[in-house]
Coordinates of N, CA, C and O in Angstrom, one line a residue:
X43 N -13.6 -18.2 9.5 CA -13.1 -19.4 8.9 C -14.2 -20.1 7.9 O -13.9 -20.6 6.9
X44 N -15.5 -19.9 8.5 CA -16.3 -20.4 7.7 C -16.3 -19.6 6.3 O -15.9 -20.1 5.3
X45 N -16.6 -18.6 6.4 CA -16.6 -17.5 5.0 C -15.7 -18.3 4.2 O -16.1 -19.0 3.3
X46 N -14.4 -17.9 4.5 CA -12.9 -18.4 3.6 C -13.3 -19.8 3.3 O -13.8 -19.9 2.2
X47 N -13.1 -20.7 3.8 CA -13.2 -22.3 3.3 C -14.8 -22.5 2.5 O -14.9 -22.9 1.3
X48 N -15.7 -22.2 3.1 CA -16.8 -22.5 2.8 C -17.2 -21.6 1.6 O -18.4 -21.6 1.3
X49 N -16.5 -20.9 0.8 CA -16.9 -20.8 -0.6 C -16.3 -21.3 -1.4 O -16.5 -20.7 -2.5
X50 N -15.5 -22.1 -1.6 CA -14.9 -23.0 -2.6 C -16.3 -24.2 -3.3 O -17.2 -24.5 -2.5
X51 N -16.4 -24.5 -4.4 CA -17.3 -25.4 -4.8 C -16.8 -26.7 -5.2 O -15.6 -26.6 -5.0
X52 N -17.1 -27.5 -5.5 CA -16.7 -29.3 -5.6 C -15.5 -28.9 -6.6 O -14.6 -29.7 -6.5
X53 N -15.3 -28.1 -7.4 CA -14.4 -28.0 -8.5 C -13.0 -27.5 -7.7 O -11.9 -27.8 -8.0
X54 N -13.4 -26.9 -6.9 CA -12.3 -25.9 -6.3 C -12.1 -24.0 -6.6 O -11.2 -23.2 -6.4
X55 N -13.6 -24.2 -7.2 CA -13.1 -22.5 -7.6 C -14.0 -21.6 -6.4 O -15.1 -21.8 -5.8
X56 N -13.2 -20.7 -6.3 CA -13.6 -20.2 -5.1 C -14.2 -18.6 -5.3 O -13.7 -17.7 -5.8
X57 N -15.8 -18.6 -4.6 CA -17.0 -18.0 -4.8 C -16.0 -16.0 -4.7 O -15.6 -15.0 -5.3
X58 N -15.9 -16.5 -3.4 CA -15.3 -14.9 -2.4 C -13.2 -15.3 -2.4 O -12.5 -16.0 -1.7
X59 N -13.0 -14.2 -3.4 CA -11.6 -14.4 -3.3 C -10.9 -13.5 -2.5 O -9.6 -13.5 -2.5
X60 N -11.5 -12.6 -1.9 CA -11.0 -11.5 -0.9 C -11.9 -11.1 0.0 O -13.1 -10.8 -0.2
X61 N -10.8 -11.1 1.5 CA -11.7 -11.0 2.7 C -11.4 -10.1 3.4 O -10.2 -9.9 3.2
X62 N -12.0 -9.0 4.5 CA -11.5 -8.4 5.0 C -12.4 -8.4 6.4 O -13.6 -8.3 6.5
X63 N -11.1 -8.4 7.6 CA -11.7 -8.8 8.8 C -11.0 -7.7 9.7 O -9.9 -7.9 10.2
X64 N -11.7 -6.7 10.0 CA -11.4 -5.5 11.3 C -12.1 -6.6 12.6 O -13.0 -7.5 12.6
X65 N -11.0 -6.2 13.4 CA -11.2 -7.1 14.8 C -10.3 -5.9 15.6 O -9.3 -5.4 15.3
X66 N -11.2 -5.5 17.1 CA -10.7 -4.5 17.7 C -9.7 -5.1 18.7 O -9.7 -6.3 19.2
X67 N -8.8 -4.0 19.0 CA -7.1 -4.2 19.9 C -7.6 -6.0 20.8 O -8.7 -6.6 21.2
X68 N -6.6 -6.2 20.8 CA -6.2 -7.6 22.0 C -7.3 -8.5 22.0 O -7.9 -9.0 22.9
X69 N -7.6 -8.7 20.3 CA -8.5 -10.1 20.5 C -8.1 -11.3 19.5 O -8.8 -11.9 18.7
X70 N -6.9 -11.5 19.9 CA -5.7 -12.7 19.7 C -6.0 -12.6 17.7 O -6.7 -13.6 17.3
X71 N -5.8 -11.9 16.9 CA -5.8 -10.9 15.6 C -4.8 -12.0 14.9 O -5.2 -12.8 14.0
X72 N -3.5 -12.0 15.3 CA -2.6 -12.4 14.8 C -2.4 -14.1 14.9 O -2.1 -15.0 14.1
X73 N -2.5 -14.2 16.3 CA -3.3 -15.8 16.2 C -4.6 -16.1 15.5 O -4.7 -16.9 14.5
X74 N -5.2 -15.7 15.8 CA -6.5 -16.0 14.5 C -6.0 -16.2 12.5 O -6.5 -17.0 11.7
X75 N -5.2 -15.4 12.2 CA -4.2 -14.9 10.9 C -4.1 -16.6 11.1 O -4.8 -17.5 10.7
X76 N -3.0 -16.5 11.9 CA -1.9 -17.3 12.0 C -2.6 -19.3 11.6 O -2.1 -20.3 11.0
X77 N -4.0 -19.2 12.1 CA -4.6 -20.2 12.4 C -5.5 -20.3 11.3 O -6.1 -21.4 11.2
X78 N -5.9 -19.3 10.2 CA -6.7 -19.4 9.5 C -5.8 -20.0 8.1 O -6.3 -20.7 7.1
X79 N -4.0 -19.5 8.5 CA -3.5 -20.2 7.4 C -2.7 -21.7 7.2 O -2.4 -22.4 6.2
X80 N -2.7 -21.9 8.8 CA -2.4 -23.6 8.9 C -3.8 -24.4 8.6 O -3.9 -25.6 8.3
X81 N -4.8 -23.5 8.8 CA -6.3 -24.5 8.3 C -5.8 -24.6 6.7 O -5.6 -25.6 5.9
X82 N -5.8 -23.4 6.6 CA -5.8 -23.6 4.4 C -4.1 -24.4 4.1 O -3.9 -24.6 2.9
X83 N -3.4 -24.7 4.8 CA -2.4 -25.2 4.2 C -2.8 -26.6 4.4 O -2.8 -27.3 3.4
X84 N -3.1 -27.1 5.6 CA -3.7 -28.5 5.8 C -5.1 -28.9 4.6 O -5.0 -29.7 3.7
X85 N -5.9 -28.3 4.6 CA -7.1 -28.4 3.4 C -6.7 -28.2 2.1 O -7.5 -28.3 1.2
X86 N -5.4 -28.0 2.1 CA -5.1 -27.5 0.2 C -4.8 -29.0 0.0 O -4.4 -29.9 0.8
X87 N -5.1 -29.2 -1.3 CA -4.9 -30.3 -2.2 C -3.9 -30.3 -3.4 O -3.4 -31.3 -4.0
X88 N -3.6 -28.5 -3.5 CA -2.3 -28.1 -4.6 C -1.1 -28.8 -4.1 O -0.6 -28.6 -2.9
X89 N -0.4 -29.5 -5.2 CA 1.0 -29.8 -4.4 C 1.5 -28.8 -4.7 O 0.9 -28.0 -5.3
X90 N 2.6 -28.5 -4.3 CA 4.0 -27.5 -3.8 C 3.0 -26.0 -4.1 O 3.5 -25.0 -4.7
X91 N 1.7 -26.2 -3.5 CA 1.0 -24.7 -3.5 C 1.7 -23.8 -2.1 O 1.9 -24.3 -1.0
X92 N 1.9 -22.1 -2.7 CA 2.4 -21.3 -1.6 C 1.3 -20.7 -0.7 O 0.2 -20.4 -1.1
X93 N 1.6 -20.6 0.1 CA 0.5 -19.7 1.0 C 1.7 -18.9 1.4 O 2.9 -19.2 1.2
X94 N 1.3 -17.8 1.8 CA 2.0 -16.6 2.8 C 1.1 -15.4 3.9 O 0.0 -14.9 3.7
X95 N 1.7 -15.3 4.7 CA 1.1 -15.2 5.9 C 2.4 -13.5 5.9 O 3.7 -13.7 6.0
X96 N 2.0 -12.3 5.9 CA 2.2 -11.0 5.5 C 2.6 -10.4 6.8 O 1.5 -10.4 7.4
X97 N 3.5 -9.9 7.5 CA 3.1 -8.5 8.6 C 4.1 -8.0 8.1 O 5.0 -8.5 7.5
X98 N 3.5 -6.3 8.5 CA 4.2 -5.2 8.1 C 5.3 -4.8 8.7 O 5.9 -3.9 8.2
X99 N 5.8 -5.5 10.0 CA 6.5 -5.8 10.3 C 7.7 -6.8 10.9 O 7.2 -7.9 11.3
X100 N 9.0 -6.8 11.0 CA 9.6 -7.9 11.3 C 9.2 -8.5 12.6 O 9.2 -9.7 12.6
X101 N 8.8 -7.9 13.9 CA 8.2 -8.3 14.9 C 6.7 -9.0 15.1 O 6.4 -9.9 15.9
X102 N 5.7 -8.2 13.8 CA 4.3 -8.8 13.6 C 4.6 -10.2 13.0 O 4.0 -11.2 13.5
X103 N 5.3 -10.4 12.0 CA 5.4 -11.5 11.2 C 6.1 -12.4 12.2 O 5.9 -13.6 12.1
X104 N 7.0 -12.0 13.1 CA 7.7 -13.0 14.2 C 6.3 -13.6 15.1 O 6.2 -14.7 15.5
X105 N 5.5 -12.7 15.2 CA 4.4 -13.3 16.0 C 3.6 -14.2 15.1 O 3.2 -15.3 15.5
X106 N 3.5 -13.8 14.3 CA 2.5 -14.9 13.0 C 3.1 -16.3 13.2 O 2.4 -17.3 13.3
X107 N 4.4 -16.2 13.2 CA 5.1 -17.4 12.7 C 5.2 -18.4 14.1 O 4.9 -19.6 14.1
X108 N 5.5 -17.8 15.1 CA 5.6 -18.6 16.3 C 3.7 -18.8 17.2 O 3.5 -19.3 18.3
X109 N 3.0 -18.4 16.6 CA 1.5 -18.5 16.8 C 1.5 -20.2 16.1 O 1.3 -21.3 16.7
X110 N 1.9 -19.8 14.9 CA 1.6 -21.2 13.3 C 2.2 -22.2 13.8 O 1.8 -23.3 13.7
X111 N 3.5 -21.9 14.3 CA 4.7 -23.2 15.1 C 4.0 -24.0 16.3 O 3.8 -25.3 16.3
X112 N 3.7 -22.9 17.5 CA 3.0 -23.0 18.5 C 2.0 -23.8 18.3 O 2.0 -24.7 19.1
X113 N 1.0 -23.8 17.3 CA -0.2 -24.4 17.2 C 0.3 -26.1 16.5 O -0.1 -27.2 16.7
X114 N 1.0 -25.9 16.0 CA 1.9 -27.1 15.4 C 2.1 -28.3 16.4 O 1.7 -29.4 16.5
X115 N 2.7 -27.8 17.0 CA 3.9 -28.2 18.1 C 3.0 -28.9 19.4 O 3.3 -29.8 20.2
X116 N 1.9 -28.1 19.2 CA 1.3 -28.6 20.6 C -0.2 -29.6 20.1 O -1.2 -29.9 20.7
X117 N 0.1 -29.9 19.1 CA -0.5 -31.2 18.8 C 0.1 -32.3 17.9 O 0.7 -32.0 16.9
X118 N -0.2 -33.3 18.3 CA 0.6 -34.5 17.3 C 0.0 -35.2 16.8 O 0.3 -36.4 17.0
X119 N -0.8 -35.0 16.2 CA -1.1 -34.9 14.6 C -0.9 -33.8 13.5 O -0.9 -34.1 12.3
X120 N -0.6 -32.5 14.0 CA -0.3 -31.9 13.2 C 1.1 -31.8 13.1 O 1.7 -31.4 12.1
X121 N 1.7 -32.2 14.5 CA 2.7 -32.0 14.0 C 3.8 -33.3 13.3 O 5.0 -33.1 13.4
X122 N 3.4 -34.1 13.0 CA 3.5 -35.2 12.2 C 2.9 -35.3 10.3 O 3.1 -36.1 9.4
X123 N 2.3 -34.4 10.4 CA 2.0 -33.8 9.1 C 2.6 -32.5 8.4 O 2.6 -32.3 7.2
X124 N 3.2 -31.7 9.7 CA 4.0 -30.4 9.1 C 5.7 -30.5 9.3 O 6.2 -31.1 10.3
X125 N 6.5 -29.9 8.3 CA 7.7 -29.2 8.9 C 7.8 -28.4 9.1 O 7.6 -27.6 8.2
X126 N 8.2 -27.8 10.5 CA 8.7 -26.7 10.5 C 9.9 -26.0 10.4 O 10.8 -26.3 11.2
X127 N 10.2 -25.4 9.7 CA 11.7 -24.9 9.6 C 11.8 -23.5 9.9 O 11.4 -22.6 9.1
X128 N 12.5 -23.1 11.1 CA 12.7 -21.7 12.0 C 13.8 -20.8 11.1 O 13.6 -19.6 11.0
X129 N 14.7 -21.3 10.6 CA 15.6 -20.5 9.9 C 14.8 -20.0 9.1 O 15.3 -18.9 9.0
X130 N 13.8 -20.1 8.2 CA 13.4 -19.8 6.9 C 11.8 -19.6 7.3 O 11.0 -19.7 6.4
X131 N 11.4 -19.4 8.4 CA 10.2 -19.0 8.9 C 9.0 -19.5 7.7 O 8.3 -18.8 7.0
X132 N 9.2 -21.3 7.9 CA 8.5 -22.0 6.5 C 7.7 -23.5 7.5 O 8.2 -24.3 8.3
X133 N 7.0 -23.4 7.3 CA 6.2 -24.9 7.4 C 5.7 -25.6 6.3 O 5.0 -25.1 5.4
X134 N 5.9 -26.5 6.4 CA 5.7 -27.3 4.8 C 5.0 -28.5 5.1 O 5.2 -29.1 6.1
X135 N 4.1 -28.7 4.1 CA 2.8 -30.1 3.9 C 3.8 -31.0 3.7 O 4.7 -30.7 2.9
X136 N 3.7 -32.6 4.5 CA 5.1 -33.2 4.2 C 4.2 -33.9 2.9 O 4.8 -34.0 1.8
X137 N 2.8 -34.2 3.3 CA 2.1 -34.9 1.9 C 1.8 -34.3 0.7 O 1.5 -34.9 -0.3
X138 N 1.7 -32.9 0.8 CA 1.6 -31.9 -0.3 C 2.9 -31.6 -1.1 O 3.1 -31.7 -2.3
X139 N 3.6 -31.2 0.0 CA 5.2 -30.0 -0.5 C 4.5 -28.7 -0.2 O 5.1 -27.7 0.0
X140 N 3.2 -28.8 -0.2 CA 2.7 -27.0 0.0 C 2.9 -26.4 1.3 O 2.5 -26.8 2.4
X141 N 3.7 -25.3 1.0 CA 4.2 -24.4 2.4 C 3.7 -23.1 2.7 O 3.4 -22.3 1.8
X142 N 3.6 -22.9 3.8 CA 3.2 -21.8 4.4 C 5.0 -20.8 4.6 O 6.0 -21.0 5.3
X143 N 4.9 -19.9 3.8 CA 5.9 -19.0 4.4 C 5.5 -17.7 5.1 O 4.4 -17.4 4.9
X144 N 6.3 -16.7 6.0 CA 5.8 -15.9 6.9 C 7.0 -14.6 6.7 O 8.2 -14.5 7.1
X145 N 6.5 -13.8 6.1 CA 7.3 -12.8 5.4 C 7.3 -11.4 6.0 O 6.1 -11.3 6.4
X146 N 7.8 -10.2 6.4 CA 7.6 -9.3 6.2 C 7.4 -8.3 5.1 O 8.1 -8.1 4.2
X147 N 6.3 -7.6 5.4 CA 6.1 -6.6 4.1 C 7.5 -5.7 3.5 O 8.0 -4.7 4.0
X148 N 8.0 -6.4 2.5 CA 8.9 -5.2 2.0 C 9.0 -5.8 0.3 O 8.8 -6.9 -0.2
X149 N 9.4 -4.6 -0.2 CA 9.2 -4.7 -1.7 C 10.2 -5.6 -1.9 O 9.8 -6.5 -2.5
X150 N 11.4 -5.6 -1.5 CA 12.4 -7.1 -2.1 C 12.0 -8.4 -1.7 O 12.1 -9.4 -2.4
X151 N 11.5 -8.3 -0.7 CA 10.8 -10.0 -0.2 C 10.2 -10.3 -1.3 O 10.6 -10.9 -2.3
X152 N 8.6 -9.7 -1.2 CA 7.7 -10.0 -1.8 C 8.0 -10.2 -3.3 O 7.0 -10.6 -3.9
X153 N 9.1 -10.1 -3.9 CA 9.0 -10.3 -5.3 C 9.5 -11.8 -5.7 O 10.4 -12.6 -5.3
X154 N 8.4 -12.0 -6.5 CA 8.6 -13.7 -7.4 C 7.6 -14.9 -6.6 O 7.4 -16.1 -6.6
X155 N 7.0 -13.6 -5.6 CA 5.9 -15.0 -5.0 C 5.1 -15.4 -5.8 O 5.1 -14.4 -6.4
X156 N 4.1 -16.4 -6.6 CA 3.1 -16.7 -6.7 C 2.3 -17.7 -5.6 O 2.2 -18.9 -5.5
X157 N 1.7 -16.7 -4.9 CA 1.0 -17.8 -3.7 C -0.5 -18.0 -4.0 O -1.1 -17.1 -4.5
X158 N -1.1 -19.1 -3.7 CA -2.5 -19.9 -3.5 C -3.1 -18.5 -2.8 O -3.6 -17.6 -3.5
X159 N -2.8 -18.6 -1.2 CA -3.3 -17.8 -0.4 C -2.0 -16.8 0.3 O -0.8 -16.9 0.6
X160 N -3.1 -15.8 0.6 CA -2.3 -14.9 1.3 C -3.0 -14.0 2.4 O -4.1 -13.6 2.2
X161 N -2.3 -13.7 3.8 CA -3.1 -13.3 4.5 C -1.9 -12.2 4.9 O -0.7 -12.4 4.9
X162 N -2.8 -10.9 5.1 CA -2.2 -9.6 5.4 C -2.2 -9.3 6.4 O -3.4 -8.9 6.5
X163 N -1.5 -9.3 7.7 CA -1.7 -8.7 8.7 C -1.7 -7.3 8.7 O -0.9 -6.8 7.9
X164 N -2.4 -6.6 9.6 CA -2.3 -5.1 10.2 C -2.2 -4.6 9.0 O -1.0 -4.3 8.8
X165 N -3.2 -4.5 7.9 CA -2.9 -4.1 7.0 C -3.2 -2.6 7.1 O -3.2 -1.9 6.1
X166 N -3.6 -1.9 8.7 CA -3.9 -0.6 8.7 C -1.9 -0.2 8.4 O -1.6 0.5 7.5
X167 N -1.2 -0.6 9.1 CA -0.1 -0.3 9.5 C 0.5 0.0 7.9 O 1.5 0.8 7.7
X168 N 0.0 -0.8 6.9 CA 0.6 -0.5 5.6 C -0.1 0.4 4.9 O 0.0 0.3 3.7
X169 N -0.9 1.3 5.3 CA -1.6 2.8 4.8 C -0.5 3.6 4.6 O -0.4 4.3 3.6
X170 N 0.6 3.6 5.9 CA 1.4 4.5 5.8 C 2.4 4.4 4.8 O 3.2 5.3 4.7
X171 N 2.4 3.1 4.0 CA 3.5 2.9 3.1 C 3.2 3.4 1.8 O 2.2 3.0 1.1
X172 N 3.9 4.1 1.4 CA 3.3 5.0 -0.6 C 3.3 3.7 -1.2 O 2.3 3.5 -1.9
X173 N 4.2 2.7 -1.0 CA 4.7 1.9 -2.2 C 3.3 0.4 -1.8 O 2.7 -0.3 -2.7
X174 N 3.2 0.3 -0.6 CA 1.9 -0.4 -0.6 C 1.2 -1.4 -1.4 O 1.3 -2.6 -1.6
X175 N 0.4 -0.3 -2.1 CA -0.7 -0.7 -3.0 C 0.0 -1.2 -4.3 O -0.6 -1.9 -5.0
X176 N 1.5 -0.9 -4.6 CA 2.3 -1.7 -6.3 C 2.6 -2.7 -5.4 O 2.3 -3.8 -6.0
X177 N 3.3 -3.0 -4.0 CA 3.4 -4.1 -3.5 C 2.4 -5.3 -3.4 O 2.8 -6.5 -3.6
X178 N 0.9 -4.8 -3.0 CA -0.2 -5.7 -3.0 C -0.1 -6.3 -4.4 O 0.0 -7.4 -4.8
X179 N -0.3 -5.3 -4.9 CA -1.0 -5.9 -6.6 C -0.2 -7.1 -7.3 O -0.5 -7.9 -8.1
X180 N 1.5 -6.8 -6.4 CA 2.1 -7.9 -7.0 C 2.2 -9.2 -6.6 O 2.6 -10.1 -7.3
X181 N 1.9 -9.2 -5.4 CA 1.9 -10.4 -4.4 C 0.2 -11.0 -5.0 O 0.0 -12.1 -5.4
X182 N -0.5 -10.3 -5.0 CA -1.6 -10.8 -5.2 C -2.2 -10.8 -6.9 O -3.3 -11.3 -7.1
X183 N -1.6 -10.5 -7.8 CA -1.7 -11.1 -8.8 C -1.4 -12.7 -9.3 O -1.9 -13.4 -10.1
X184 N -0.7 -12.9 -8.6 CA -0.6 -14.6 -9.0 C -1.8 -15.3 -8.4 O -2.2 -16.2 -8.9
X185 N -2.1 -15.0 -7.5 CA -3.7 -15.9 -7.0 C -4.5 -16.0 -7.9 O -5.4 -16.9 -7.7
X186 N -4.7 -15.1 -9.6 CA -5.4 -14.8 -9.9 C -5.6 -16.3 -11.3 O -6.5 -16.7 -12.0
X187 N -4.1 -16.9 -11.0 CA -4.6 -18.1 -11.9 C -4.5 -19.2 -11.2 O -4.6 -20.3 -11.8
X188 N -4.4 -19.2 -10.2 CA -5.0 -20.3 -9.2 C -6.9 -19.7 -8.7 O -7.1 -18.7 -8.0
X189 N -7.8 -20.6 -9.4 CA -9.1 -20.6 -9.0 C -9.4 -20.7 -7.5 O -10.3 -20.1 -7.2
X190 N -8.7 -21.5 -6.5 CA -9.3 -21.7 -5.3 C -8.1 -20.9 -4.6 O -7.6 -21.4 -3.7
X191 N -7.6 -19.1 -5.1 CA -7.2 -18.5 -4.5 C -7.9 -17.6 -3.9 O -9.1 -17.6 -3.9
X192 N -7.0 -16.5 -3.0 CA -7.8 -15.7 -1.9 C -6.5 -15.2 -1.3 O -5.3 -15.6 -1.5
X193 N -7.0 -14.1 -0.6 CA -6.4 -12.8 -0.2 C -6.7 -12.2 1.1 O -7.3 -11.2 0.9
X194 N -6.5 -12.4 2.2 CA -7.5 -12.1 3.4 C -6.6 -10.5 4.0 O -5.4 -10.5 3.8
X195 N -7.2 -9.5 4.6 CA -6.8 -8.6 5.0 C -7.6 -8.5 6.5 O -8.7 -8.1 6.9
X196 N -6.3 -9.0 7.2 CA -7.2 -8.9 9.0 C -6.4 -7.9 9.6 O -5.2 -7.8 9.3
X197 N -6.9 -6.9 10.4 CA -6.3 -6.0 10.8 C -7.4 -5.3 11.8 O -8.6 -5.4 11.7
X198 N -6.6 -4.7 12.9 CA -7.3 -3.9 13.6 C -7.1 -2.3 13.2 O -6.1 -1.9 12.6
X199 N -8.0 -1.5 13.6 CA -8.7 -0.2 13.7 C -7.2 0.7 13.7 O -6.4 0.5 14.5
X200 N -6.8 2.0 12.4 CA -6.1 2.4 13.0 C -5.8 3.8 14.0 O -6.7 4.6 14.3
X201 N -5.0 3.9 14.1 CA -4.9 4.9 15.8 C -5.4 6.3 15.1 O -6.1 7.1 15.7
X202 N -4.8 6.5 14.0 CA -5.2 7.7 13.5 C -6.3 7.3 12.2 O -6.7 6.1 12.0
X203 N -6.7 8.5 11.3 CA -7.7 8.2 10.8 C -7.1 7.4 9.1 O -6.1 7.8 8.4
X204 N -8.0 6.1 8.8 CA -7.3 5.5 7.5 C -6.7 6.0 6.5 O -7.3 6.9 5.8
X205 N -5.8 5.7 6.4 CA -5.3 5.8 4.9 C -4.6 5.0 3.6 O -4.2 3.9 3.7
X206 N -4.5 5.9 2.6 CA -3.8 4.4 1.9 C -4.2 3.2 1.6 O -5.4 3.0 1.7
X207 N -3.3 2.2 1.3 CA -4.4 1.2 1.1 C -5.1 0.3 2.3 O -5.8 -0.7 2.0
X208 N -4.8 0.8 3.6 CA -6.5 0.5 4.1 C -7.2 1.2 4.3 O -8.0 1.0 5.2
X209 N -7.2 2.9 3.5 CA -8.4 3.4 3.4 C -9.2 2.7 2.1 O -10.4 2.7 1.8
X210 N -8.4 2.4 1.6 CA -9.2 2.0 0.3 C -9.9 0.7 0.2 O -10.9 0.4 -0.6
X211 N -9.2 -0.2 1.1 CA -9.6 -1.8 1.3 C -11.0 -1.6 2.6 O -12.0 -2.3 2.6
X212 N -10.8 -0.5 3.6 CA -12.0 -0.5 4.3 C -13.1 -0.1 4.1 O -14.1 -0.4 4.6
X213 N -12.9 1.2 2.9 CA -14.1 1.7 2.2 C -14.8 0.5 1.1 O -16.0 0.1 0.8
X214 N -13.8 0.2 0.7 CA -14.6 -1.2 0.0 C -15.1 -2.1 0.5 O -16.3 -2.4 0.2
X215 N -14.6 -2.8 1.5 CA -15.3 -3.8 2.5 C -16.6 -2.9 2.9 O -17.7 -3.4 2.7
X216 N -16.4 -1.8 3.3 CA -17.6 -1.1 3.9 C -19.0 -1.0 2.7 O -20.2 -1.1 3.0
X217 N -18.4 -0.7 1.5 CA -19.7 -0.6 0.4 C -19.9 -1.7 0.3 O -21.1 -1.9 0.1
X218 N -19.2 -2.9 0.3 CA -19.9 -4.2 0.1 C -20.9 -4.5 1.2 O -22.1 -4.9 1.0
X219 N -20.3 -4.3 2.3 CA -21.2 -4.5 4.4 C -22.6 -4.3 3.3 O -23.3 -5.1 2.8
X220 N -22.7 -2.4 3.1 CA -23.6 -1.7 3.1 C -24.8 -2.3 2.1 O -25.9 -1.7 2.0

């Protein structure tokens, strides 16, 4: 959390626009996601700015969403500051308009987003997809004229050996580590 928030500068432009976080099986992955993006929708100052919160699939993204609810819900202050809306898997800044939406990876969703931020779950799980990497580039090209945008890619280790685009996103994280 510190990484992500803590490189923005007084202007709002942000140092590190892409993050990538391996975290090994059963160490609450998708709650952590889930929680990294109700921080940045609370801290954003963009009105009707988008965030989106990514899994590869309909069940991963059902967990994203009811983590972001959950965390909502069980405090009142936040939840006096958010809407939540279950049909439309959307929480919205009531003082902003800026919303958090919770999508599944698929090429019809993802089209016409321009989001602030965006966080990728189990992005090992989308190695196996060919179409992937034209999907990334299109979701995440719009961050690219919002200055205090960012891209986070949290995911755990996958079962077989990487590929696709998280062989390509871990080999890069990895030369950057190095």
């Amino acid at each position: 959390v510190a990484n992500v928030f803590g490189t923005v500068d007084g202007k709002l432009d942000r140092w590190v626009r892409e993050f990538f976080v391996l975290i090994p099986k059963k160490n609450s992955k998708t709650t952590t996601g889930a929680a990294i993006m109700v921080t940045a929708l609370l801290l954003n100052e963009r009105p009707n700015a988008e965030f989106l919160l990514i899994g590869p699939t309909q069940e991963i993204a059902d967990t994203g969403f009811t983590q972001a609810k959950g965390m909502i819900e069980a405090d009142k202050v936040l939840a006096a500051i958010f809407h939540i809306q279950d049909h439309q898997k959307k929480i919205t800044h009531r003082r902003t308009g800026a919303f958090l939406k919770i999508k599944t990876f698929d090429v019809r969703v993802m089209t016409g987003s321009k989001p602030v931020g965006v966080l990728v779950d189990e992005i090992h799980v989308l190695g196996q997809f060919a179409y992937a990497a034209k999907v990334l580039q299109q979701v995440t090209g719009g961050i690219i004229a919002n200055p205090e945008g960012f891209v986070i890619y949290i995911t755990t280790q996958s079962d077989g050996p990487p590929s696709g685009v998280f062989k390509s996103k871990l080999e890069m994280a990895r030369r950057i580590r190095d």
